[in-house]
Amino acid sequence: MESSRKFFPAVVILLLLVVMATEVAPALARNCEAKSTKFQGTCLTDNENCASMCRTEGFASGDCSPFRRRCICTKPC
């Protein structure tokens, strides 16, 4: 009886860790990034032109990089 009381909390913690790991796994999906080859000029804001150019290049979306002001295309790896 005493050993089962020590064993039960370990089982509960193990089950909680398994449940948490299965919920976090989709958030760990990686996105691949590449500089747009078709976008011309400086990308000043997250404009739709960058995203639409990236879609024509086969990417899912695109955003302006904050520092270098380039159009960066993204897609799931």
mmCIF file of N, CA and C in Angstrom:
data_model
loop_
_atom_site.group_PDB
_atom_site.id
_atom_site.type_symbol
_atom_site.label_atom_id
_atom_site.label_comp_id
_atom_site.label_asym_id
_atom_site.label_seq_id
_atom_site.Cartn_x
_atom_site.Cartn_y
_atom_site.Cartn_z
ATOM 1 N N MET A 1 0.822 -1.185 0.000
ATOM 2 C CA MET A 1 0.000 0.000 0.000
ATOM 3 C C MET A 1 0.875 1.262 0.000
ATOM 4 N N GLU A 2 1.915 1.247 0.815
ATOM 5 C CA GLU A 2 2.800 2.406 0.907
ATOM 6 C C GLU A 2 3.549 2.647 -0.400
ATOM 7 N N SER A 3 3.967 1.594 -1.076
ATOM 8 C CA SER A 3 4.711 1.763 -2.330
ATOM 9 C C SER A 3 3.810 2.303 -3.442
ATOM 10 N N SER A 4 2.513 1.962 -3.415
ATOM 11 C CA SER A 4 1.610 2.482 -4.437
ATOM 12 C C SER A 4 1.374 3.980 -4.249
ATOM 13 N N ARG A 5 1.437 4.471 -3.037
ATOM 14 C CA ARG A 5 1.293 5.908 -2.780
ATOM 15 C C ARG A 5 2.494 6.684 -3.307
ATOM 16 N N LYS A 6 3.658 6.066 -3.304
ATOM 17 C CA LYS A 6 4.854 6.716 -3.843
ATOM 18 C C LYS A 6 4.856 6.652 -5.367
ATOM 19 N N PHE A 7 4.292 5.615 -5.915
ATOM 20 C CA PHE A 7 4.298 5.385 -7.358
ATOM 21 C C PHE A 7 3.247 6.238 -8.077
ATOM 22 N N PHE A 8 2.117 6.491 -7.468
ATOM 23 C CA PHE A 8 1.010 7.214 -8.095
ATOM 24 C C PHE A 8 1.382 8.630 -8.546
ATOM 25 N N PRO A 9 2.040 9.461 -7.734
ATOM 26 C CA PRO A 9 2.406 10.808 -8.210
ATOM 27 C C PRO A 9 3.343 10.771 -9.422
ATOM 28 N N ALA A 10 4.227 9.803 -9.477
ATOM 29 C CA ALA A 10 5.137 9.682 -10.619
ATOM 30 C C ALA A 10 4.361 9.375 -11.896
ATOM 31 N N VAL A 11 3.350 8.541 -11.798
ATOM 32 C CA VAL A 11 2.527 8.208 -12.961
ATOM 33 C C VAL A 11 1.737 9.425 -13.423
ATOM 34 N N VAL A 12 1.190 10.180 -12.496
ATOM 35 C CA VAL A 12 0.425 11.375 -12.835
ATOM 36 C C VAL A 12 1.317 12.400 -13.536
ATOM 37 N N ILE A 13 2.506 12.610 -13.023
ATOM 38 C CA ILE A 13 3.432 13.567 -13.646
ATOM 39 C C ILE A 13 3.834 13.102 -15.038
ATOM 40 N N LEU A 14 4.071 11.834 -15.204
ATOM 41 C CA LEU A 14 4.427 11.289 -16.512
ATOM 42 C C LEU A 14 3.290 11.486 -17.520
ATOM 43 N N LEU A 15 2.069 11.246 -17.104
ATOM 44 C CA LEU A 15 0.921 11.448 -17.997
ATOM 45 C C LEU A 15 0.762 12.925 -18.368
ATOM 46 N N LEU A 16 0.953 13.823 -17.419
ATOM 47 C CA LEU A 16 0.874 15.250 -17.718
ATOM 48 C C LEU A 16 1.938 15.670 -18.722
ATOM 49 N N LEU A 17 3.142 15.146 -18.593
ATOM 50 C CA LEU A 17 4.202 15.470 -19.534
ATOM 51 C C LEU A 17 3.878 14.979 -20.941
ATOM 52 N N VAL A 18 3.290 13.811 -21.053
ATOM 53 C CA VAL A 18 2.916 13.271 -22.362
ATOM 54 C C VAL A 18 1.839 14.141 -22.999
ATOM 55 N N VAL A 19 0.849 14.538 -22.237
ATOM 56 C CA VAL A 19 -0.225 15.384 -22.765
ATOM 57 C C VAL A 19 0.328 16.741 -23.198
ATOM 58 N N MET A 20 1.194 17.328 -22.414
ATOM 59 C CA MET A 20 1.773 18.627 -22.757
ATOM 60 C C MET A 20 2.649 18.530 -24.005
ATOM 61 N N ALA A 21 3.381 17.448 -24.154
ATOM 62 C CA ALA A 21 4.263 17.294 -25.309
ATOM 63 C C ALA A 21 3.464 17.158 -26.601
ATOM 64 N N THR A 22 2.331 16.510 -26.556
ATOM 65 C CA THR A 22 1.532 16.356 -27.770
ATOM 66 C C THR A 22 0.851 17.660 -28.162
ATOM 67 N N GLU A 23 0.595 18.543 -27.205
ATOM 68 C CA GLU A 23 -0.019 19.828 -27.515
ATOM 69 C C GLU A 23 1.007 20.835 -28.025
ATOM 70 N N VAL A 24 2.251 20.731 -27.612
ATOM 71 C CA VAL A 24 3.288 21.669 -28.005
ATOM 72 C C VAL A 24 3.878 21.308 -29.365
ATOM 73 N N ALA A 25 3.849 20.064 -29.758
ATOM 74 C CA ALA A 25 4.494 19.610 -30.990
ATOM 75 C C ALA A 25 4.055 20.381 -32.233
ATOM 76 N N PRO A 26 2.772 20.678 -32.451
ATOM 77 C CA PRO A 26 2.419 21.447 -33.651
ATOM 78 C C PRO A 26 3.007 22.856 -33.659
ATOM 79 N N ALA A 27 3.256 23.423 -32.509
ATOM 80 C CA ALA A 27 3.821 24.763 -32.461
ATOM 81 C C ALA A 27 5.288 24.777 -32.868
ATOM 82 N N LEU A 28 5.924 23.610 -32.894
ATOM 83 C CA LEU A 28 7.325 23.530 -33.240
ATOM 84 C C LEU A 28 7.554 23.336 -34.732
ATOM 85 N N ALA A 29 6.514 23.420 -35.528
ATOM 86 C CA ALA A 29 6.668 23.274 -36.971
ATOM 87 C C ALA A 29 7.544 24.407 -37.492
ATOM 88 N N ARG A 30 8.484 24.058 -38.365
ATOM 89 C CA ARG A 30 9.440 25.041 -38.859
ATOM 90 C C ARG A 30 8.973 25.670 -40.160
ATOM 91 N N ASN A 31 9.338 26.916 -40.348
ATOM 92 C CA ASN A 31 9.104 27.617 -41.604
ATOM 93 C C ASN A 31 10.443 27.877 -42.266
ATOM 94 N N CYS A 32 10.505 27.611 -43.556
ATOM 95 C CA CYS A 32 11.702 27.918 -44.329
ATOM 96 C C CYS A 32 11.553 29.317 -44.909
ATOM 97 N N GLU A 33 12.651 30.042 -44.963
ATOM 98 C CA GLU A 33 12.637 31.420 -45.462
ATOM 99 C C GLU A 33 13.643 31.570 -46.592
ATOM 100 N N ALA A 34 13.311 32.455 -47.539
ATOM 101 C CA ALA A 34 14.220 32.776 -48.638
ATOM 102 C C ALA A 34 13.919 34.190 -49.125
ATOM 103 N N LYS A 35 14.942 34.870 -49.586
ATOM 104 C CA LYS A 35 14.763 36.210 -50.132
ATOM 105 C C LYS A 35 14.024 36.105 -51.452
ATOM 106 N N SER A 36 13.067 36.980 -51.652
ATOM 107 C CA SER A 36 12.297 36.984 -52.890
ATOM 108 C C SER A 36 13.198 37.361 -54.060
ATOM 109 N N THR A 37 13.030 36.643 -55.159
ATOM 110 C CA THR A 37 13.813 36.950 -56.365
ATOM 111 C C THR A 37 13.067 37.899 -57.297
ATOM 112 N N LYS A 38 11.767 38.056 -57.096
ATOM 113 C CA LYS A 38 10.959 38.893 -57.987
ATOM 114 C C LYS A 38 10.618 40.269 -57.411
ATOM 115 N N PHE A 39 10.664 40.418 -56.096
ATOM 116 C CA PHE A 39 10.285 41.683 -55.466
ATOM 117 C C PHE A 39 11.346 42.732 -55.768
ATOM 118 N N GLN A 40 10.925 43.871 -56.245
ATOM 119 C CA GLN A 40 11.837 44.967 -56.578
ATOM 120 C C GLN A 40 11.654 46.109 -55.589
ATOM 121 N N GLY A 41 12.752 46.741 -55.213
ATOM 122 C CA GLY A 41 12.686 47.904 -54.340
ATOM 123 C C GLY A 41 12.833 47.570 -52.874
ATOM 124 N N THR A 42 12.596 48.582 -52.052
ATOM 125 C CA THR A 42 12.706 48.443 -50.605
ATOM 126 C C THR A 42 11.354 48.042 -50.028
ATOM 127 N N CYS A 43 11.377 47.075 -49.163
ATOM 128 C CA CYS A 43 10.159 46.594 -48.506
ATOM 129 C C CYS A 43 10.017 47.365 -47.201
ATOM 130 N N LEU A 44 9.171 48.381 -47.183
ATOM 131 C CA LEU A 44 9.082 49.267 -46.029
ATOM 132 C C LEU A 44 8.114 48.791 -44.952
ATOM 133 N N THR A 45 7.041 48.162 -45.332
ATOM 134 C CA THR A 45 6.065 47.661 -44.361
ATOM 135 C C THR A 45 5.667 46.252 -44.780
ATOM 136 N N ASP A 46 4.897 45.597 -43.955
ATOM 137 C CA ASP A 46 4.384 44.274 -44.319
ATOM 138 C C ASP A 46 3.286 44.465 -45.363
ATOM 139 N N ASN A 47 3.700 44.795 -46.560
ATOM 140 C CA ASN A 47 2.699 45.078 -47.586
ATOM 141 C C ASN A 47 2.278 43.812 -48.315
ATOM 142 N N GLU A 48 1.129 43.875 -48.935
ATOM 143 C CA GLU A 48 0.560 42.737 -49.637
ATOM 144 C C GLU A 48 1.352 42.428 -50.905
ATOM 145 N N ASN A 49 2.067 43.413 -51.451
ATOM 146 C CA ASN A 49 2.842 43.185 -52.656
ATOM 147 C C ASN A 49 3.936 42.142 -52.418
ATOM 148 N N CYS A 50 4.581 42.196 -51.272
ATOM 149 C CA CYS A 50 5.611 41.219 -50.927
ATOM 150 C C CYS A 50 5.008 39.820 -50.846
ATOM 151 N N ALA A 51 3.891 39.686 -50.152
ATOM 152 C CA ALA A 51 3.246 38.379 -50.007
ATOM 153 C C ALA A 51 2.768 37.843 -51.355
ATOM 154 N N SER A 52 2.220 38.717 -52.199
ATOM 155 C CA SER A 52 1.731 38.241 -53.493
ATOM 156 C C SER A 52 2.885 37.834 -54.404
ATOM 157 N N MET A 53 4.001 38.535 -54.345
ATOM 158 C CA MET A 53 5.176 38.135 -55.120
ATOM 159 C C MET A 53 5.691 36.776 -54.654
ATOM 160 N N CYS A 54 5.691 36.573 -53.357
ATOM 161 C CA CYS A 54 6.156 35.286 -52.819
ATOM 162 C C CYS A 54 5.235 34.148 -53.251
ATOM 163 N N ARG A 55 3.946 34.409 -53.301
ATOM 164 C CA ARG A 55 3.017 33.354 -53.745
ATOM 165 C C ARG A 55 3.268 32.992 -55.207
ATOM 166 N N THR A 56 3.657 33.957 -56.037
ATOM 167 C CA THR A 56 3.967 33.631 -57.433
ATOM 168 C C THR A 56 5.257 32.832 -57.546
ATOM 169 N N GLU A 57 6.099 32.891 -56.517
ATOM 170 C CA GLU A 57 7.344 32.135 -56.504
ATOM 171 C C GLU A 57 7.172 30.762 -55.861
ATOM 172 N N GLY A 58 5.946 30.416 -55.460
ATOM 173 C CA GLY A 58 5.686 29.101 -54.886
ATOM 174 C C GLY A 58 5.752 29.037 -53.375
ATOM 175 N N PHE A 59 5.802 30.180 -52.718
ATOM 176 C CA PHE A 59 5.829 30.216 -51.258
ATOM 177 C C PHE A 59 4.429 30.463 -50.723
ATOM 178 N N ALA A 60 4.245 30.201 -49.440
ATOM 179 C CA ALA A 60 2.937 30.380 -48.814
ATOM 180 C C ALA A 60 2.650 31.839 -48.512
ATOM 181 N N SER A 61 3.681 32.597 -48.125
ATOM 182 C CA SER A 61 3.484 33.989 -47.737
ATOM 183 C C SER A 61 4.811 34.725 -47.801
ATOM 184 N N GLY A 62 4.767 35.993 -47.439
ATOM 185 C CA GLY A 62 5.983 36.793 -47.403
ATOM 186 C C GLY A 62 5.818 37.987 -46.494
ATOM 187 N N ASP A 63 6.908 38.423 -45.889
ATOM 188 C CA ASP A 63 6.917 39.567 -44.979
ATOM 189 C C ASP A 63 8.172 40.387 -45.227
ATOM 190 N N CYS A 64 8.100 41.649 -44.847
ATOM 191 C CA CYS A 64 9.265 42.522 -44.945
ATOM 192 C C CYS A 64 10.170 42.275 -43.741
ATOM 193 N N SER A 65 11.466 42.107 -43.988
ATOM 194 C CA SER A 65 12.402 41.944 -42.878
ATOM 195 C C SER A 65 12.574 43.301 -42.191
ATOM 196 N N PRO A 66 12.641 43.327 -40.878
ATOM 197 C CA PRO A 66 12.652 44.610 -40.162
ATOM 198 C C PRO A 66 13.959 45.400 -40.309
ATOM 199 N N PHE A 67 15.083 44.743 -40.514
ATOM 200 C CA PHE A 67 16.353 45.455 -40.517
ATOM 201 C C PHE A 67 16.878 45.733 -41.921
ATOM 202 N N ARG A 68 16.867 44.748 -42.786
ATOM 203 C CA ARG A 68 17.449 44.924 -44.115
ATOM 204 C C ARG A 68 16.434 45.387 -45.142
ATOM 205 N N ARG A 69 15.155 45.439 -44.759
ATOM 206 C CA ARG A 69 14.081 45.940 -45.630
ATOM 207 C C ARG A 69 13.985 45.154 -46.932
ATOM 208 N N ARG A 70 14.052 43.840 -46.795
ATOM 209 C CA ARG A 70 13.913 42.961 -47.953
ATOM 210 C C ARG A 70 12.655 42.128 -47.799
ATOM 211 N N CYS A 71 12.134 41.681 -48.921
ATOM 212 C CA CYS A 71 10.964 40.810 -48.912
ATOM 213 C C CYS A 71 11.440 39.377 -48.682
ATOM 214 N N ILE A 72 11.004 38.785 -47.578
ATOM 215 C CA ILE A 72 11.390 37.434 -47.226
ATOM 216 C C ILE A 72 10.177 36.518 -47.386
ATOM 217 N N CYS A 73 10.327 35.502 -48.221
ATOM 218 C CA CYS A 73 9.248 34.543 -48.476
ATOM 219 C C CYS A 73 9.343 33.392 -47.483
ATOM 220 N N THR A 74 8.182 32.869 -47.081
ATOM 221 C CA THR A 74 8.137 31.766 -46.116
ATOM 222 C C THR A 74 7.227 30.656 -46.598
ATOM 223 N N LYS A 75 7.566 29.420 -46.189
ATOM 224 C CA LYS A 75 6.724 28.254 -46.440
ATOM 225 C C LYS A 75 7.101 27.180 -45.423
ATOM 226 N N PRO A 76 6.180 26.254 -45.147
ATOM 227 C CA PRO A 76 6.520 25.161 -44.230
ATOM 228 C C PRO A 76 7.629 24.296 -44.833
ATOM 229 N N CYS A 77 8.566 23.908 -44.002
ATOM 230 C CA CYS A 77 9.680 23.081 -44.484
ATOM 231 C C CYS A 77 9.227 21.655 -44.774
#
